[in-house]
Amino acid sequence: MPQIKKKGTSGQAKNYITRTQAVRKLQISLPDFRRLCIFKGIYPREPRNKKKAAKNSTPATTFYYTKDIQYLLHEPLLQKFRDHKALSKKISRALGRGEVGDAARLEKTQTPRLTLDHVIKERYPTFVDALRDLDDALSMLFLFANLPSTAAVPPKTIERCQRLCLEFEHYLIISHSLRKSFLSIKGIYYQATIQGQDVLWLVPYKFVQRITSDVDFRIMGTFIEFYTTLLGFVNFRLYTSLGLVYPPKFNAASDEQGGELGAFTLEGRNVGFGSQEIEASIAPAQISNEPAPEVQAKVDSIAKVSEPEGEDAVAETQDGEEVSDKIDTFEAAAPDADILPQPQFSGNEVATLFAPYTIYLSRETPRAPLEFLLRSFGCKRIGWDAVLGDGAFTNNEADTSITHQIVDRPALPADALPAVPETKDGDAQPGVRPGSRVPGRTYIQPQWVWDCINAGKLLRPDIYAPGATLPPHLSPWVQQKKGQYDPTAPLAEQEREGEAEEVEEESDVEGEEEQEAGVADVDDNAAEEEASDEEMNDLGAADGMRVAGSSDEESDEEDEEAGDNEWAGVEEPEEEDSDDEDEAEKARKQHQAELEAEAAGLPYNANENGKGKKAGKKQPSEAKKRATKKRREEEEELERQKMMMSRKKRKVLDKMIYSNRKRDEEAEKLRSKRRKIEKEAAKKATK
C-alpha cells in the first residue's frame, strides 16, 4: 500500500511562504527583511490559489517564493544586520549605566559598514543588464538630488545624488549620447542611447519641494542606497571606456557658487592629456554605442573591402545608375499601409547641432536643463548672468560674439521698462537695458532648443520669437497612427471626404439662423417700441394732453366707423366668404407647386415662395452627397460581410468598429477645434 501524502507538504503550500514565516526563518527584524529584499531584488508573489498556499488560513497575508527565502539564508548581509543588532544592545546597555563616552566610542569604532558591491555583481552579471535597469535608478536619483535636506533625507545623501547625476551628465555631454527630450507636467524627460541601450529617465523641475508625512522615506532611502552604488559602478565603466579618469576632479568652491556642471574637470588617463583636449580627441564617430565593438570593427573592415574603388561620393554601377551617399527613404507600398520607420541622421550631424553658435541664457530661463542640452549637442560657448551661478562662457549680455539669446518674456514697450542703474560717476552701467534688443542677435524662446533636438535639425527661429504663439510641443516617442489626429500635419490631409463642405454648410446655416434671429429680435423690439408709444399716448389722453391730428383722434374715428358697421349687421357674412375663397386658392396653388416639384424630381419647400417667412434649407452639395452615398455603400458591404462571419468573429468586429468610431469622433472634434482657431486667426489677420 503506498504511503499517504501528508497535506501541506507539496504543491503551492510548499512553494510559497508567508512573510511572517520568512522573518522567523531568517531571524531578523521586519525592517531589515525589507531592506534585504530590496537589495537582492526579491518581491512578493501572488499564488494561484491563496487558500492552498496559506493552508486554509483565512487572514490576508503576503507570500514569497520559498526558494527565494532559502537563497537569502546564505547572504553575507545577514551577518551585518546581526552585528548591528548586537551593537545596538551594547550601546543601550552603556547608556543605561550612564557611560556616554563608551557608547559614543562603540558607535564610532564598531558600527558595521554595509557594502553592496557583491550584490551589484550578482544582480547584473553583464554591463548591458545594468544599463537596462538604469531608468528607475536615474529617475529616483534625480528626484532626491532636488529635494531639500530634512531629518528623513540627510544632506549627505542629497550631495551624493547630485554628484553622481552630474558625473553621468558629463559622460552624456562628452559622448554625445543624448537623443531626445520632452517637457511634460511631471518634469523633463530625457532619452540617451548608451552602447545600444535606450535609457529614459525623468528629471523634476527645480521648484521648492514640500516634504509630506505620508511618504515612507525609509524605504525610499533603501532604494537610494542601492541605486547610488549601481550608478557609481556604471559611471566608472562609462568613464574608463572613453579613457577618462574616474571620479573627475571636483571644485568645491565653484560648486558653492552654483557651478554645477562647471564644478567638474575631466581628465584623460594619458600623461599630459588635459581636459581641453578630451573633446577634441574623442570624436562622435569614435564613440561606439554598440555592445560589441569587436564585431563592429569586423563589419567595418568587410564594408571597406566591398566598397568600389574611387574617392568620389557618387559612383556608377554596371547598369549605368548612380549610387549616392544620401539616406534612403522608405515609402509604404499601399496607401492604407502602416508608416515605415525612416532612417535616422548620423551621430556627427546631430552632435554638432549648436556647435557654431554662442548662446546667452536670460535670467528667467531654466539654466540647468538648457546648459545640459546645449552642451550635449555641441555648443561650447554658453553665457548667462552672474546671478545664475559660476561656469559661464561670458556674463556680459552685450558681448558681440553672442549669436542667439534665449528669453522667456514677451516684448514690452519702452515706457514699461525699468531705468538702467547709474554708477557713482553718474554714467549708466555698461550692458544691455532690460527688455531691449541687440541688433544682429536672434532672440528665441526655450522651446526652440527642445524642438530642434527632437527634429534633428535647426528650425526657423522666427516661429519661436519672444511673445509669439508657440507651435505644439509634442512627445517625440508617440508614433502617429492612421485615423488619429496629427497636429503637425495640414488639416486638409486629415479630413475625410466631404467633411470641409459639410462644415461650411453647417456654418452657413448657423449664420443664416443667427441673422434671422437678429432680424426677429429687431422686429420684436420695434413692436415693443410701438406698444410703449401707444401706452404713452393713452396716458397722455387720460391726462387731457391731446394734439390735433394725432393718432388718438384717428383711432377714435376708426372706432366710430366700426360702431356704425356693427349696427349695420350686413358685412360679417361677406368677410367670412372671402376668407374661405382665399384659403381654397392657397391650397390650389400649394397642390400645383407640389406637382411641379414632383415632376422636376426636387423636394417641395412650402416656404420658398412665401413672403416674410423663413427661407428653406440649403440643398446639400455634390461632395456631401457623394460622401453620404459612399458611406452608405460601405455600411451595406460591411453588413454583407458580417452575415458570412461566425458569432464570435462578429462580436470582435463590432468591438473594433466601435473603437474605431470613437477614435474618429475624437479626431473630428479636435479637427473642428483647430478649424475654428484657424478661422479666428485668419479674421484677426485680415483686420
XYZ file of C-alpha atoms in Angstrom:
687
model
C 0.000 0.000 0.000
C 1.524 3.382 -0.987
C 2.248 5.940 1.673
C -0.458 8.542 2.161
C 0.733 12.036 1.226
C 0.530 14.468 4.100
C -1.468 17.640 3.481
C 0.520 20.885 3.132
C 3.843 19.266 2.157
C 3.677 19.675 -1.637
C 2.283 21.942 -4.302
C 1.576 25.596 -3.582
C 1.722 25.062 0.163
C 5.394 24.130 -0.241
C 6.340 26.568 -2.996
C 5.111 29.668 -1.135
C 5.938 31.022 2.309
C 4.341 33.845 4.242
C 6.215 36.962 5.293
C 5.970 36.104 8.983
C 7.429 32.665 8.396
C 10.240 34.191 6.293
C 11.167 36.689 9.036
C 11.259 33.917 11.633
C 13.349 31.699 9.387
C 15.926 34.434 8.720
C 15.871 35.588 12.378
C 15.918 39.295 11.554
C 13.536 42.164 12.146
C 10.876 43.231 9.663
C 12.679 46.480 8.591
C 15.886 44.514 7.957
C 13.912 41.962 5.982
C 12.506 44.740 3.785
C 15.979 46.187 3.192
C 17.375 42.773 2.341
C 14.587 42.066 -0.160
C 15.126 45.464 -1.856
C 18.869 44.895 -2.118
C 18.507 41.377 -3.536
C 15.559 42.179 -5.817
C 13.091 39.777 -4.159
C 9.453 40.845 -4.332
C 6.144 39.390 -3.057
C 4.376 36.839 -5.229
C 0.715 36.112 -5.835
C -0.155 32.395 -5.713
C -2.833 30.977 -7.949
C -4.763 29.575 -5.028
C -4.292 31.559 -1.840
C -6.293 29.070 0.174
C -3.938 26.219 -0.650
C -0.819 28.358 -0.237
C -1.985 29.575 3.182
C -3.010 26.047 4.250
C -6.678 27.042 4.644
C -5.759 30.142 6.649
C -8.247 32.997 6.235
C -6.257 36.209 7.032
C -4.787 38.090 4.091
C -1.018 37.654 4.026
C 1.959 38.406 1.785
C 3.637 35.453 0.087
C 7.179 34.880 -1.182
C 8.789 32.041 -3.054
C 10.282 29.514 -0.649
C 13.383 29.163 -2.818
C 13.989 32.922 -2.654
C 13.978 32.854 1.145
C 16.316 29.845 1.169
C 18.616 31.791 -1.146
C 18.710 34.635 1.417
C 19.925 32.274 4.151
C 23.448 32.420 2.703
C 23.558 36.218 2.228
C 26.566 37.952 3.875
C 24.395 40.976 4.695
C 22.542 38.883 7.281
C 25.648 38.810 9.438
C 25.955 42.598 9.122
C 22.381 43.027 10.300
C 23.029 40.745 13.287
C 26.227 42.627 14.145
C 24.331 45.882 14.035
C 21.664 44.450 16.352
C 24.307 43.295 18.821
C 25.994 46.715 18.721
C 22.709 48.472 19.424
C 22.284 46.316 22.544
C 25.775 47.244 23.765
C 25.111 50.951 23.189
C 21.791 50.822 25.026
C 23.433 48.968 27.920
C 26.199 51.618 28.143
C 23.669 54.432 28.076
C 21.685 52.705 30.822
C 24.786 52.685 33.004
C 25.475 56.343 32.238
C 28.647 55.613 30.252
C 28.066 58.119 27.457
C 31.713 58.159 26.350
C 31.806 54.406 25.920
C 28.562 54.486 23.955
C 29.971 57.128 21.571
C 33.206 55.144 21.199
C 31.289 51.958 20.345
C 29.139 53.733 17.777
C 32.189 55.326 16.131
C 34.517 52.340 16.013
C 32.355 49.236 15.858
C 29.496 50.260 13.560
C 29.360 47.683 10.708
C 29.697 49.112 7.189
C 27.341 47.722 4.562
C 28.864 47.213 1.126
C 26.636 46.306 -1.811
C 29.367 45.601 -4.347
C 28.766 41.850 -4.363
C 25.001 42.431 -4.706
C 25.537 44.562 -7.830
C 27.756 41.861 -9.361
C 25.185 39.163 -8.597
C 22.162 41.033 -9.945
C 23.911 42.385 -13.052
C 26.364 39.801 -14.411
C 26.907 41.896 -17.594
C 27.136 45.630 -18.132
C 24.220 45.600 -20.570
C 21.975 44.234 -17.783
C 22.884 47.222 -15.618
C 22.107 49.652 -18.445
C 18.691 48.074 -18.965
C 17.827 48.640 -15.305
C 19.061 52.232 -15.217
C 15.762 54.020 -15.927
C 14.272 53.824 -12.435
C 17.654 54.435 -10.800
C 18.215 57.715 -12.660
C 14.663 58.946 -12.046
C 14.979 58.277 -8.298
C 18.447 59.819 -8.006
C 17.489 62.993 -9.889
C 14.422 63.271 -7.652
C 16.471 63.095 -4.443
C 19.054 65.493 -5.908
C 16.341 68.201 -5.990
C 14.870 67.540 -2.520
C 15.594 69.786 0.483
C 17.519 68.283 3.372
C 15.345 67.140 6.296
C 15.589 64.656 9.135
C 14.310 61.908 6.795
C 16.603 62.949 3.921
C 20.113 63.770 5.234
C 22.241 66.317 3.316
C 24.968 63.731 2.629
C 22.510 61.625 0.630
C 21.403 64.641 -1.420
C 25.006 65.675 -2.086
C 25.959 62.191 -3.228
C 22.961 62.001 -5.564
C 23.840 65.382 -7.071
C 27.454 64.414 -7.723
C 26.536 61.084 -9.349
C 23.911 62.745 -11.568
C 26.304 65.484 -12.702
C 29.007 62.894 -13.447
C 26.522 60.948 -15.559
C 25.515 64.131 -17.419
C 29.190 64.843 -18.148
C 29.525 61.452 -19.817
C 26.447 62.152 -21.970
C 27.899 65.532 -22.948
C 31.289 64.251 -23.978
C 29.979 61.110 -25.690
C 27.014 62.875 -27.407
C 24.754 60.022 -26.322
C 21.676 62.160 -25.638
C 18.957 61.713 -28.255
C 15.611 63.222 -27.262
C 13.974 65.336 -24.587
C 10.413 66.347 -23.764
C 8.831 68.931 -21.451
C 5.877 67.500 -19.532
C 3.817 68.390 -16.472
C 5.746 65.935 -14.283
C 9.161 67.182 -15.365
C 11.653 66.864 -18.216
C 12.100 63.507 -19.923
C 15.484 62.584 -21.397
C 16.468 59.649 -23.573
C 20.043 58.553 -24.269
C 21.487 55.669 -26.250
C 24.383 54.063 -24.359
C 26.077 51.095 -26.014
C 22.965 50.221 -27.966
C 20.577 50.510 -24.991
C 17.932 53.242 -24.778
C 17.785 54.795 -21.300
C 14.809 57.021 -20.429
C 14.517 58.958 -17.162
C 12.597 61.870 -15.642
C 14.099 64.983 -14.036
C 11.735 67.142 -11.913
C 11.604 70.899 -12.266
C 13.609 72.906 -9.768
C 10.738 74.179 -7.674
C 10.510 74.338 -3.901
C 9.595 70.826 -2.809
C 7.359 70.228 0.212
C 8.109 67.084 2.187
C 4.868 65.402 3.276
C 4.434 62.984 6.137
C 2.591 60.302 4.153
C 5.756 59.231 2.285
C 7.909 56.492 3.842
C 11.424 57.819 3.260
C 12.985 54.808 4.959
C 12.020 52.526 2.090
C 12.956 55.166 -0.483
C 16.280 55.634 1.314
C 16.955 51.918 0.924
C 16.389 52.194 -2.814
C 18.667 55.244 -2.929
C 21.406 53.317 -1.130
C 21.220 50.599 -3.781
C 20.892 52.965 -6.752
C 23.863 55.115 -5.730
C 26.054 52.018 -5.675
C 24.708 50.939 -9.072
C 25.242 54.333 -10.722
C 28.736 54.552 -9.256
C 29.646 51.260 -10.966
C 28.038 52.393 -14.226
C 29.817 55.765 -14.219
C 33.170 54.079 -13.591
C 32.669 51.713 -16.522
C 31.499 54.515 -18.834
C 34.383 56.831 -17.979
C 37.012 54.137 -18.354
C 35.557 53.091 -21.727
C 36.364 56.614 -23.003
C 39.794 56.707 -21.410
C 38.831 59.209 -18.694
C 39.799 59.318 -15.048
C 37.016 58.477 -12.609
C 35.964 60.201 -10.445
C 36.547 63.547 -12.177
C 38.100 66.432 -10.295
C 35.576 68.321 -8.184
C 35.916 72.025 -7.359
C 34.050 72.648 -4.099
C 34.387 76.450 -4.362
C 32.783 76.502 -7.799
C 30.035 74.188 -6.601
C 29.221 76.522 -3.707
C 28.779 79.350 -6.219
C 26.323 77.289 -8.300
C 28.733 75.921 -10.860
C 27.015 72.507 -11.129
C 28.448 71.080 -14.389
C 31.259 73.626 -14.337
C 32.482 72.344 -10.954
C 33.847 69.149 -12.565
C 37.027 68.840 -14.603
C 37.516 65.819 -16.823
C 40.966 64.343 -17.325
C 42.379 61.651 -19.565
C 44.405 58.672 -18.421
C 47.388 59.527 -20.620
C 50.146 61.725 -19.236
C 49.858 65.335 -20.399
C 46.292 64.803 -21.562
C 44.364 67.887 -20.380
C 40.666 68.437 -20.028
C 40.588 70.817 -23.006
C 41.918 68.122 -25.324
C 39.391 65.492 -24.306
C 36.510 66.505 -26.562
C 38.884 67.093 -29.475
C 40.362 63.617 -29.101
C 37.019 61.855 -28.639
C 35.110 62.480 -31.838
C 31.474 61.395 -32.131
C 32.419 58.895 -34.822
C 34.875 57.192 -32.459
C 32.275 56.641 -29.758
C 30.720 53.205 -30.097
C 27.129 52.762 -28.970
C 27.152 49.072 -29.809
C 27.562 46.370 -27.135
C 30.274 44.518 -29.104
C 32.946 46.832 -30.584
C 34.955 43.883 -31.977
C 32.010 42.802 -34.106
C 31.531 46.356 -35.347
C 35.219 46.536 -36.353
C 34.876 43.349 -38.412
C 31.778 44.705 -40.109
C 33.588 47.943 -40.975
C 36.535 46.041 -42.443
C 34.227 43.928 -44.608
C 32.382 47.063 -45.736
C 35.647 48.711 -46.752
C 36.642 45.682 -48.835
C 33.268 45.564 -50.557
C 33.303 49.274 -51.424
C 34.075 50.127 -55.088
C 37.363 51.779 -55.868
C 37.487 55.539 -56.219
C 37.187 58.528 -53.946
C 34.062 60.029 -55.453
C 30.901 60.063 -53.372
C 28.834 59.175 -56.430
C 29.793 56.136 -58.497
C 28.265 54.423 -61.497
C 27.178 50.809 -61.397
C 27.213 48.331 -64.256
C 23.700 49.297 -65.275
C 24.666 52.944 -65.543
C 22.696 54.036 -62.456
C 24.176 56.457 -59.967
C 24.746 55.475 -56.340
C 24.883 58.315 -53.813
C 25.533 58.558 -50.074
C 22.142 60.095 -49.323
C 19.860 58.488 -46.762
C 17.208 56.310 -48.383
C 13.570 56.962 -47.559
C 11.114 54.087 -47.243
C 7.639 54.582 -48.667
C 4.595 52.460 -47.958
C 3.530 50.062 -50.709
C -0.170 50.808 -50.246
C -1.964 53.984 -49.115
C -3.595 52.149 -46.192
C -0.353 50.510 -45.004
C 1.454 51.409 -41.791
C 4.085 54.121 -41.794
C 7.531 52.610 -42.209
C 10.265 53.752 -39.781
C 12.624 56.142 -41.523
C 16.419 56.051 -41.084
C 17.853 58.489 -38.560
C 20.613 61.016 -39.038
C 24.153 60.069 -38.157
C 25.678 60.977 -34.812
C 28.063 63.518 -36.366
C 25.270 65.723 -37.695
C 23.226 65.809 -34.512
C 26.236 66.082 -32.175
C 27.282 69.402 -33.745
C 23.783 70.900 -33.946
C 24.585 74.037 -31.872
C 28.378 73.993 -32.343
C 28.771 77.180 -34.443
C 26.706 79.387 -32.088
C 27.319 81.379 -28.920
C 24.139 81.285 -26.833
C 23.243 83.536 -23.909
C 20.640 82.497 -21.318
C 18.495 85.196 -19.762
C 17.859 85.194 -16.042
C 14.249 83.984 -16.328
C 15.173 80.834 -18.282
C 15.972 77.457 -16.645
C 19.739 77.353 -16.785
C 20.451 73.731 -15.735
C 18.445 71.852 -18.423
C 19.352 74.323 -21.165
C 23.062 74.120 -20.388
C 22.947 70.328 -20.350
C 21.090 70.107 -23.664
C 23.190 72.706 -25.452
C 26.476 71.151 -24.328
C 25.231 67.670 -25.270
C 24.638 68.846 -28.831
C 27.914 70.604 -29.469
C 27.591 74.131 -28.054
C 30.852 75.136 -26.331
C 30.097 78.817 -25.629
C 27.147 79.337 -23.274
C 26.788 82.505 -21.250
C 24.413 83.685 -18.544
C 24.088 86.315 -15.872
C 26.330 86.067 -12.800
C 23.295 85.565 -10.526
C 22.632 82.170 -12.161
C 25.916 80.714 -10.943
C 29.504 80.084 -11.894
C 30.922 78.463 -15.036
C 29.571 80.705 -17.817
C 31.464 81.483 -21.011
C 30.570 85.159 -20.510
C 28.490 87.130 -18.027
C 28.258 90.211 -20.252
C 24.951 90.325 -22.119
C 26.342 92.958 -24.505
C 29.083 90.645 -25.776
C 29.303 90.943 -29.566
C 30.136 87.252 -30.026
C 26.661 86.180 -28.849
C 24.585 84.935 -31.792
C 21.449 83.635 -30.006
C 19.767 84.713 -26.788
C 17.120 82.609 -25.086
C 14.444 84.711 -23.387
C 11.126 83.818 -21.804
C 9.484 87.244 -21.616
C 7.263 88.990 -24.156
C 8.364 92.210 -25.837
C 7.416 95.185 -23.627
C 7.012 98.852 -24.618
C 9.753 101.307 -23.730
C 7.583 103.007 -21.077
C 7.191 99.764 -19.102
C 10.924 99.032 -18.944
C 12.816 99.864 -15.746
C 15.539 102.502 -15.744
C 19.158 101.484 -16.046
C 21.017 101.938 -12.726
C 23.779 104.509 -12.708
C 27.298 104.315 -11.356
C 28.887 106.660 -8.816
C 30.107 108.958 -11.621
C 26.565 109.416 -12.893
C 27.035 107.324 -16.028
C 24.824 104.339 -16.877
C 26.201 100.921 -16.125
C 27.597 99.075 -19.153
C 25.372 96.363 -20.537
C 22.018 95.896 -22.217
C 18.955 97.656 -20.920
C 16.354 95.178 -19.594
C 13.786 94.370 -22.261
C 15.766 95.888 -25.129
C 17.105 94.028 -28.168
C 20.636 93.916 -29.529
C 20.782 94.322 -33.341
C 22.079 91.300 -35.228
C 21.159 88.828 -32.484
C 18.495 86.128 -32.718
C 16.033 86.055 -29.818
C 14.181 82.801 -29.229
C 12.101 81.060 -26.582
C 13.392 77.984 -24.701
C 11.112 75.573 -26.581
C 13.226 76.135 -29.702
C 16.067 74.106 -28.162
C 13.846 71.087 -27.407
C 12.093 71.124 -30.772
C 15.386 71.386 -32.673
C 16.803 68.419 -30.766
C 13.732 66.240 -31.350
C 13.592 67.210 -35.040
C 17.326 66.618 -35.534
C 17.762 69.937 -37.328
C 17.639 73.676 -36.728
C 14.116 75.067 -37.000
C 13.051 78.553 -38.031
C 13.743 80.951 -35.148
C 11.013 83.445 -36.136
C 8.346 80.909 -35.112
C 9.796 80.931 -31.585
C 10.250 84.705 -31.295
C 9.539 86.328 -27.890
C 5.802 86.820 -27.423
C 4.881 84.607 -30.391
C 2.361 81.776 -30.118
C 4.476 78.639 -29.942
C 3.743 75.532 -32.023
C 2.521 72.460 -30.140
C 5.281 70.704 -28.190
C 4.671 67.026 -28.931
C 6.213 63.951 -27.402
C 8.938 62.505 -29.649
C 8.072 58.942 -28.537
C 4.445 58.971 -29.760
C 4.044 57.479 -33.236
C 1.083 58.746 -35.181
C -1.314 56.049 -36.363
C -3.770 56.092 -39.182
C -7.046 57.792 -38.262
C -5.636 59.687 -35.284
C -5.379 63.464 -35.175
C -1.931 64.759 -36.082
C -1.373 68.408 -35.057
C 1.740 68.670 -37.224
C 0.044 67.674 -40.492
C -2.139 70.113 -42.503
C -5.834 69.970 -41.807
C -6.752 69.193 -45.428
C -4.732 65.952 -45.378
C -6.573 64.577 -42.336
C -10.147 65.428 -43.245
C -12.374 62.734 -44.632
C -14.074 63.182 -47.979
C -16.732 65.883 -47.883
C -16.002 66.945 -44.281
C -14.967 70.508 -45.195
C -18.112 71.046 -47.321
C -20.342 69.766 -44.517
C -18.739 72.112 -42.020
C -19.124 75.068 -44.387
C -22.809 74.276 -44.970
C -23.431 73.956 -41.244
C -21.672 77.249 -40.598
C -23.713 78.924 -43.369
C -26.964 77.583 -41.924
C -25.966 78.715 -38.442
C -25.075 82.152 -39.798
C -28.449 82.443 -41.544
C -30.274 81.362 -38.412
C -28.374 83.893 -36.347
C -29.123 86.601 -38.905
C -32.815 85.708 -38.954
C -32.855 85.605 -35.186
C -31.322 89.093 -35.201
C -33.990 90.348 -37.619
C -36.716 88.814 -35.471
C -35.243 90.486 -32.409
C -35.267 93.823 -34.254
C -38.939 93.329 -35.238
C -39.819 92.406 -31.657
C -38.043 95.494 -30.386
C -39.880 97.672 -32.900
C -43.193 96.152 -31.858
C -42.385 96.754 -28.227
C -41.491 100.375 -29.011
C -44.813 100.866 -30.844
C -46.676 99.309 -27.934
C -44.894 101.564 -25.495
C -45.716 104.612 -27.673
C -49.391 103.653 -27.666
C -49.334 103.278 -23.912
C -47.762 106.718 -23.587
C -50.418 108.191 -25.858
C -53.136 106.546 -23.766
C -51.591 108.018 -20.652
C -51.436 111.403 -22.344
C -55.106 111.139 -23.303
C -56.000 110.311 -19.754
C -54.215 113.458 -18.601
C -56.054 115.626 -21.176
C -52.975 116.152 -23.362
C -54.425 115.608 -26.879
C -52.998 117.139 -30.018
C -54.959 117.973 -33.140
C -54.398 115.439 -35.914
C -52.809 112.924 -33.548
C -53.167 109.166 -33.745
C -55.650 109.225 -30.894
C -58.153 111.176 -32.966
C -57.666 108.822 -35.889
C -58.283 105.823 -33.673
C -61.436 107.463 -32.328
C -62.704 107.986 -35.845
C -61.969 104.338 -36.690
C -63.863 103.226 -33.597
C -66.866 105.282 -34.648
C -66.833 103.732 -38.138
C -66.564 100.272 -36.633
C -69.529 101.053 -34.458
C -71.609 102.067 -37.458
C -70.697 98.866 -39.268
C -71.687 96.779 -36.288
C -75.125 98.366 -36.274
C -75.498 97.699 -39.991
C -75.228 93.922 -39.458
C -74.648 93.075 -43.150
C -70.834 92.978 -43.667
C -69.786 89.976 -41.493
C -71.062 87.127 -43.703
C -69.379 88.612 -46.813
C -65.993 88.736 -44.984
C -66.238 85.023 -43.993
C -66.944 84.027 -47.621
C -63.837 85.942 -48.814
C -61.655 84.199 -46.248
C -62.846 80.778 -47.433
C -62.082 81.701 -51.033
C -58.533 82.796 -50.089
C -57.835 79.538 -48.277
C -59.080 77.493 -51.248
C -56.854 79.486 -53.601
C -53.808 78.914 -51.358
C -54.489 75.172 -51.196
C -54.827 75.032 -55.003
C -51.508 76.879 -55.501
C -49.737 74.647 -52.966
C -51.019 71.498 -54.730
C -49.831 72.875 -58.081
C -46.358 73.622 -56.623
C -46.115 70.100 -55.185
C -46.944 68.589 -58.587
C -44.308 70.731 -60.306
C -41.644 69.799 -57.728
C -42.514 66.105 -58.072
C -42.227 66.304 -61.859
C -38.815 68.010 -61.583
C -37.559 65.428 -59.039
C -36.907 68.008 -56.323
C -38.175 68.131 -52.744
C -41.024 70.550 -52.205
C -40.346 73.566 -49.990
C -43.507 75.283 -48.847
C -41.714 78.421 -47.647
C -39.520 79.075 -50.702
C -42.089 81.484 -52.332
C -43.596 82.817 -49.154
C -43.155 86.469 -48.347
C -41.913 87.453 -44.938
C -41.440 83.805 -43.983
C -38.326 81.818 -43.221
C -36.382 80.634 -46.287
C -35.954 76.912 -46.919
C -32.864 74.891 -46.096
C -29.934 74.898 -48.478
C -29.659 71.946 -50.812
C -26.761 69.546 -49.980
C -23.690 69.889 -52.162
C -22.458 67.248 -54.571
C -19.460 66.427 -52.364
C -21.708 65.804 -49.397
C -23.989 63.605 -51.490
C -21.029 61.568 -52.732
C -19.678 61.177 -49.201
C -23.082 60.067 -47.903
C -23.515 57.623 -50.765
C -20.024 56.184 -50.240
C -20.602 55.813 -46.506
C -23.922 54.042 -47.129
C -22.285 51.647 -49.601
C -19.504 50.816 -47.144
C -22.038 50.098 -44.408
C -24.021 47.836 -46.705
C -20.879 45.976 -47.774
C -19.883 45.564 -44.132
C -23.299 44.158 -43.272
C -22.999 41.634 -46.088
C -19.582 40.553 -44.822
C -20.870 40.207 -41.260
C -23.566 37.820 -42.458
C -20.840 35.352 -43.507
C -18.984 35.504 -40.170
C -19.396 33.423 -37.101
C -20.903 34.890 -33.957
C -17.556 35.150 -32.197
C -15.877 36.956 -35.078
C -18.891 39.219 -35.461
C -18.568 40.337 -31.844
C -14.878 41.045 -32.288
C -15.639 43.053 -35.420
C -18.331 45.051 -33.609
C -15.830 45.948 -30.878
C -13.310 47.040 -33.486
C -15.896 49.149 -35.280
C -16.964 50.757 -32.008
C -13.401 51.631 -31.025
C -12.632 52.993 -34.498
C -15.790 55.094 -34.431
C -14.867 56.563 -31.047
C -11.369 57.337 -32.322
C -12.764 59.030 -35.434
C -15.172 61.108 -33.333
C -12.366 62.320 -31.092
C -10.227 63.171 -34.118
C -13.141 65.031 -35.703
C -13.665 67.076 -32.531
C -10.002 68.053 -32.478
C -10.134 68.987 -36.158
C -13.208 71.154 -35.587
C -11.442 72.972 -32.747
C -8.400 73.558 -34.932
C -10.622 74.768 -37.778
C -12.265 77.352 -35.523
C -8.900 78.531 -34.232
C -7.570 78.935 -37.758
C -10.676 80.867 -38.812
C -10.365 83.231 -35.844
C -6.687 83.736 -36.599
C -7.487 84.479 -40.250
C -10.129 87.051 -39.222
C -7.672 88.759 -36.880
C -5.053 88.811 -39.634
C -7.462 90.439 -42.099
C -8.411 93.078 -39.543
